Amino acid sequence: MLSKLGELERAAMEVLWDSRTPMLVRDVAESLSKRDLAYTTVMTVLTRLASKGFVQREADGRAWRYSPVASREEYVAQLMLDALSLTGDREAALTHFARSVSSPEAEMLSQALADKQDET
Amino acid sequence: MSAALHLVVTLAICPVAAHLLVRARWVWRAPGTGIALWQMLAATWVLSLAGVLITLGLDPYDAPIPEALSAWAGDPLSTVTQDVLVAGGLAVPVAFVAVLVTSWFTVARIRRRHRDVLALVSRTDEAAPGALVVDHPVAVAYCLPGTPSSVVLSTGALRNLSTAELHAVLAHERSHARERHDLVLLPFVALRRCAPRVADAVALLVEMRADDRACREHGPEALASALHRFTASPPAGALGITAASARLERIANRTSASALQRWTALVSGLTLVSTPLSFLVF
Ligand SMILES: [Zn+2]
């Protein structure tokens, strides 16, 4: 269902989430070595993730080091927040099975996300 | 002047009809007809508001609207009042479309982002064929509309539902996707600030329409118990509770409106909407 590129983005993201430190393109390619990818392919995947705002990069000498902008849990929380928001544009963005899930839960999620953002 | 009078009457009928339709319970037995009625009522309101202003402004020309409009456009001696009325009337549908387009772009941006994130963190699960699963304990099930649209479940929802219930939920969501209920809802949600109770009424009809589909495919028991699970545990908002109990009640005693009722409703709606249309076009 996911495109080839989409599937690679997901795999690269998982490598970055598992790593504690920002990674060079070479490191990411090595972690994905089972897939036997060209260096430029990994580069493309990371650039695409950066343009979507999922990864950030910092200069390390003449190379870039990549790291995730947010943890996997925070992205899941963002999805849940979209799904639980009962008002505004998010209401129109998704159609729900039941809208009865309490908004306190949505508030807890957005509070948790806000706290995370304050820490960083 | 009689054209303006007709349009004023039509315009005045709109809030009365909306008031009745918000309270009407028979539409719950024909949600598709109910949705069509709301759409016709909204169109009537926009057209007759525009029509009243335009016909008042063009009254001195004493001609059908299209001709009077070109006469007004080429008339150097038209008064300020006339100009304001006609321009205001023309602005009504333009503003309506602008609100829709703005709302559409905002919604499309939220969806694109949602889809991107979903691609990174969701997975498929044998238990929920055709759906994407997100690992989170809070129970949610929703449809992300688009081409292609995706049905998404949380592990919280997956854990709490039996196989039969799960299939009912999936059928409900697929029906939202197939009938593009997001497009049905868009104008009403965009104008929620003007008419919040109308937006809620249409949203409820859309749910009922999807419920009917799920019932037809998987039976009322599975759907009702799934709905119970979603609404019983959390301290739900007032709107959610009323909506859920209305849905549960009609799933329990399922009767459809008669064809006569449905057609009567549709013909009344068409009559209403054709009033402003006939004055604006002829
Ligand atoms: Zn629904």
XYZ file of C-alpha atoms and ligand atoms in Angstrom:
403
model
C 0.000 0.000 0.000
C 2.865 2.368 0.805
C 5.004 3.423 -2.098
C 8.601 2.179 -2.242
C 9.858 5.604 -1.240
C 7.283 5.883 1.537
C 8.377 2.545 2.899
C 12.036 3.675 2.862
C 11.136 6.903 4.650
C 9.497 4.887 7.352
C 12.508 2.565 7.670
C 14.935 5.511 7.817
C 12.761 7.181 10.439
C 12.853 4.043 12.559
C 16.643 3.967 12.363
C 16.790 7.589 13.502
C 14.309 6.996 16.337
C 16.371 4.060 17.572
C 19.583 6.068 17.533
C 20.398 8.259 20.522
C 22.618 10.609 18.538
C 22.247 12.423 15.210
C 23.374 10.212 12.334
C 25.372 10.706 9.156
C 23.826 9.562 5.876
C 26.491 6.857 5.839
C 25.375 5.585 9.281
C 21.751 5.432 8.195
C 22.713 3.592 5.004
C 24.691 1.122 7.073
C 21.750 0.475 9.385
C 19.647 -0.175 6.304
C 22.362 -2.319 4.686
C 20.041 -5.311 4.395
C 18.182 -3.315 1.767
C 21.347 -2.695 -0.221
C 20.627 0.946 -0.987
C 22.742 3.421 -2.870
C 24.114 6.283 -0.780
C 22.238 8.773 -2.954
C 18.949 6.940 -2.335
C 19.387 7.267 1.429
C 20.324 10.910 0.907
C 17.107 11.471 -1.082
C 15.015 9.763 1.578
C 16.509 11.898 4.361
C 16.084 15.096 2.322
C 12.431 14.239 1.737
C 11.912 13.602 5.453
C 13.584 16.931 6.214
C 11.381 18.782 3.735
C 8.293 17.286 5.393
C 9.604 18.517 8.734
C 10.143 15.088 10.270
C 13.933 15.286 10.584
C 16.351 18.124 11.227
C 19.994 18.276 10.231
C 23.062 19.921 11.670
C 26.446 20.469 10.051
C 29.274 18.200 11.165
C 32.370 19.288 9.309
C 31.421 18.965 5.670
C 28.671 16.417 6.265
C 25.162 16.602 7.750
C 23.968 14.773 10.798
C 20.251 13.916 10.875
C 17.959 13.464 13.856
C 14.179 13.152 14.311
C 12.271 16.352 15.119
C 9.961 14.491 17.498
C 9.732 11.040 19.023
C 7.512 8.348 17.646
C 5.197 8.745 20.670
C 4.795 12.454 19.979
C 3.727 11.770 16.403
C 1.228 9.195 17.611
C -0.039 11.783 20.093
C -0.458 14.284 17.237
C -2.566 11.786 15.291
C -4.698 11.071 18.337
C -5.158 14.761 18.940
C -6.454 15.196 15.383
C -8.746 12.231 15.909
C -10.075 13.428 19.265
C -10.571 17.085 18.411
C -14.257 17.664 18.153
C -14.260 21.234 16.943
C -12.884 23.434 14.213
C -11.178 22.362 11.048
C -10.074 19.040 12.487
C -13.720 18.108 12.773
C -14.040 18.483 9.023
C -10.732 16.785 8.289
C -11.753 13.357 9.596
C -15.018 11.482 9.981
C -15.357 9.480 13.180
C -17.135 6.371 14.299
C -18.300 8.048 17.470
C -17.608 11.584 18.568
C -18.320 10.881 22.160
C -14.768 10.431 23.355
C -14.366 13.117 25.937
C -12.495 16.266 25.091
C -10.601 15.986 28.441
C -8.652 13.220 26.704
C -7.849 15.551 23.837
C -6.807 18.201 26.338
C -4.526 15.765 28.145
C -2.866 14.883 24.854
C -2.338 18.481 23.800
C -1.027 19.262 27.309
C 1.434 16.372 27.024
C 2.588 17.628 23.616
C 2.961 21.181 24.915
C 5.032 19.976 27.865
C 7.326 18.054 25.526
C 7.808 21.165 23.451
C 8.659 23.231 26.531
C 11.373 20.757 27.529
C 13.206 21.045 24.234
C -41.564 44.427 -6.481
C -43.406 41.123 -6.359
C -40.166 39.265 -7.124
C -38.497 40.871 -4.107
C -41.515 40.032 -1.969
C -41.391 36.397 -3.037
C -37.710 36.274 -2.204
C -38.198 37.939 1.186
C -40.818 35.316 2.007
C -38.482 32.523 0.876
C -35.672 34.019 2.938
C -37.954 34.183 5.973
C -39.005 30.564 5.474
C -35.384 29.371 5.704
C -34.812 29.851 9.462
C -38.292 28.501 10.216
C -37.638 25.413 8.089
C -34.195 24.997 9.689
C -35.753 25.236 13.141
C -38.258 22.515 12.248
C -35.679 20.331 10.529
C -33.301 20.474 13.512
C -36.147 19.096 15.642
C -37.588 16.697 13.071
C -37.249 13.050 14.083
C -38.693 11.517 10.919
C -35.486 12.473 9.020
C -33.663 9.998 11.242
C -35.627 7.306 9.411
C -34.424 8.691 6.063
C -31.008 10.260 6.721
C -30.171 10.496 3.012
C -33.309 12.537 2.375
C -32.553 14.628 5.456
C -29.084 15.463 4.159
C -30.503 16.405 0.731
C -33.063 18.675 2.445
C -30.350 20.460 4.414
C -28.346 21.000 1.241
C -31.355 22.427 -0.575
C -32.193 24.628 2.394
C -28.644 25.992 2.516
C -28.723 26.701 -1.234
C -32.108 28.405 -0.875
C -30.814 30.605 1.922
C -27.739 31.749 -0.031
C -29.681 32.300 -3.269
C -32.615 34.122 -1.733
C -30.390 36.375 0.375
C -28.486 37.301 -2.787
C -31.766 37.527 -4.698
C -33.475 39.909 -2.253
C -30.593 42.378 -2.386
C -30.205 42.182 -6.157
C -33.920 42.491 -6.974
C -34.319 45.450 -4.605
C -31.337 47.157 -6.225
C -32.571 46.443 -9.738
C -36.246 47.196 -9.063
C -36.283 50.550 -10.965
C -35.256 48.830 -14.224
C -38.430 46.743 -14.170
C -36.937 43.895 -16.205
C -35.916 40.258 -15.636
C -32.780 40.017 -13.512
C -30.240 39.132 -16.247
C -31.393 42.072 -18.423
C -31.721 44.472 -15.498
C -28.230 43.503 -14.388
C -26.664 44.542 -17.677
C -28.789 47.701 -17.714
C -27.489 48.536 -14.212
C -23.886 47.822 -15.216
C -24.144 50.269 -18.123
C -26.129 52.908 -16.224
C -24.046 55.961 -15.222
C -26.958 57.367 -13.191
C -27.576 54.439 -10.793
C -27.844 55.572 -7.163
C -25.431 54.610 -4.401
C -28.158 52.634 -2.618
C -28.784 50.651 -5.787
C -25.090 49.975 -6.260
C -24.646 48.834 -2.657
C -27.649 46.512 -2.871
C -26.620 44.909 -6.159
C -22.928 44.593 -5.237
C -23.902 43.191 -1.819
C -26.210 40.676 -3.469
C -23.511 39.551 -5.864
C -21.028 39.322 -2.985
C -23.177 36.823 -1.028
C -22.550 33.755 -3.252
C -18.961 34.856 -3.827
C -18.349 35.021 -0.065
C -20.036 31.647 0.384
C -17.759 30.029 -2.197
C -14.716 31.793 -0.702
C -15.508 30.385 2.751
C -15.858 26.906 1.263
C -12.585 27.127 -0.637
C -10.659 28.459 2.372
C -12.090 25.753 4.566
C -11.245 23.123 1.950
C -7.593 24.205 1.810
C -7.244 24.216 5.599
C -8.776 20.768 5.797
C -6.597 19.493 2.940
C -3.473 20.730 4.730
C -4.444 19.002 7.999
C -5.152 15.798 6.064
C -1.880 15.866 4.149
C 0.063 16.259 7.382
C -2.029 13.567 9.043
C -1.413 11.226 6.123
C 2.356 11.850 6.232
C 2.537 11.124 9.955
C 0.306 8.079 9.537
C 2.691 6.698 6.903
C 5.495 6.790 9.485
C 3.809 5.391 12.594
C 0.841 3.242 11.573
C 0.887 -0.445 10.779
C -1.466 -2.995 9.301
C -2.977 -5.713 11.454
C -4.544 -9.018 10.451
C -7.314 -8.366 12.965
C -8.423 -5.248 11.063
C -8.161 -5.984 7.344
C -7.970 -2.885 5.171
C -7.409 -0.549 8.113
C -4.352 1.191 9.540
C -3.592 0.662 13.209
C -1.988 3.223 15.524
C -0.607 2.107 18.881
C -2.455 4.121 21.503
C -4.626 3.032 24.444
C -7.434 5.564 23.862
C -10.147 4.074 21.622
C -10.617 5.904 18.313
C -11.876 4.833 14.904
C -12.008 7.286 12.059
C -11.765 7.746 8.340
C -9.190 9.972 6.688
C -10.967 10.950 3.473
C -9.170 11.433 0.191
C -7.951 9.390 -2.728
C -7.361 6.808 -1.491
C -9.074 7.236 1.853
C -7.848 5.338 4.895
C -9.702 3.853 7.837
C -7.699 4.160 11.048
C -8.106 2.360 14.379
C -6.192 2.714 17.619
C -5.027 -0.399 19.475
C -7.354 0.810 22.245
C -10.290 0.387 19.878
C -8.987 -2.873 18.463
C -8.574 -4.417 21.910
C -12.071 -3.492 23.024
C -14.011 -4.731 20.019
C -15.100 -8.245 19.131
C -14.608 -9.379 15.538
C -18.243 -8.722 14.645
C -18.144 -5.271 16.251
C -14.914 -4.471 14.478
C -16.409 -5.349 11.105
C -19.407 -3.134 11.833
C -17.108 -0.221 12.706
C -15.056 -0.759 9.549
C -18.213 -0.890 7.412
C -19.403 2.354 9.028
C -16.095 4.079 8.270
C -15.893 2.731 4.733
C -19.346 4.132 4.108
C -18.116 7.601 5.181
C -15.263 7.199 2.723
C -17.331 5.873 -0.172
C -20.079 8.469 0.071
C -17.595 11.290 0.696
C -19.385 12.441 3.834
C -16.510 14.827 4.408
C -17.666 16.819 1.375
C -21.262 16.746 2.615
C -20.141 18.138 5.962
C -17.705 20.729 4.650
C -20.127 23.648 4.042
C -21.987 23.075 7.296
C -18.817 22.814 9.351
C -17.376 25.877 7.567
C -20.486 27.856 8.557
C -20.726 26.320 12.021
C -20.334 29.722 13.650
C -23.505 30.973 11.913
C -25.568 27.865 12.664
C -23.972 25.485 15.173
C -27.102 23.400 15.685
C -27.495 22.889 11.949
C -23.920 21.606 11.725
C -24.622 19.147 14.554
C -27.870 17.988 12.969
C -26.209 17.299 9.608
C -23.270 15.555 11.309
C -25.721 13.286 13.131
C -27.556 12.453 9.874
C -24.248 11.526 8.269
C -23.497 9.172 11.161
C -26.926 7.605 10.824
C -26.431 7.106 7.132
C -23.145 5.278 7.814
C -24.850 3.290 10.596
C -27.492 2.100 8.128
C -24.803 0.764 5.842
C -23.018 -1.014 8.695
C -26.343 -2.519 9.861
C -27.127 -3.789 6.397
C -23.745 -5.492 6.128
C -23.207 -6.778 9.661
C -26.503 -6.588 11.509
C -27.774 -4.144 14.125
C -26.487 -6.068 17.169
C -22.805 -5.780 16.247
C -23.106 -2.079 15.464
C -25.075 -1.280 18.614
C -22.648 -3.054 20.903
C -19.672 -1.399 19.183
C -21.314 1.973 19.700
C -21.911 1.100 23.351
C -18.261 0.318 23.840
C -17.191 3.611 22.355
C -19.582 5.690 24.385
C -20.070 3.840 27.651
C -16.670 4.117 29.305
C -15.381 7.688 28.920
C -17.159 10.675 30.475
C -18.419 11.810 27.100
C -19.347 15.346 26.120
C -23.038 16.208 26.206
C -23.329 16.285 22.434
C -21.664 12.884 22.086
C -24.035 11.260 24.583
C -27.215 12.636 22.963
C -25.980 11.733 19.492
C -24.938 8.239 20.553
C -28.182 7.522 22.352
C -30.166 8.753 19.346
C -28.155 6.432 17.129
C -28.536 3.495 19.509
C -32.257 4.017 19.772
C -32.805 4.013 16.038
C -30.556 0.980 15.539
C -32.747 -0.838 18.078
C -36.030 -0.004 16.283
C -35.080 0.225 12.702
C -37.853 1.538 10.451
C -37.392 3.471 7.243
C -39.498 6.415 6.196
C -42.075 5.558 3.533
C -41.396 6.434 -0.090
C -44.308 8.899 0.060
C -42.734 10.716 3.017
C -39.384 10.858 1.308
C -40.751 12.168 -1.964
C -42.959 14.742 -0.263
C -39.900 16.035 1.569
C -37.757 16.149 -1.558
C -40.427 17.901 -3.626
C -40.943 20.547 -0.912
C -37.200 21.101 -0.805
C -37.004 21.434 -4.576
C -39.925 23.868 -4.601
C -38.187 25.993 -2.009
C -34.865 26.071 -3.826
C -36.475 26.767 -7.198
C -38.087 29.999 -5.963
C -34.889 32.092 -5.765
C -33.463 30.250 -8.780
C -36.428 31.156 -10.987
C -36.191 34.836 -10.113
C -32.460 35.013 -10.612
C -32.425 33.229 -13.934
C -35.637 34.409 -15.593
Zn -19.149 7.906 11.631
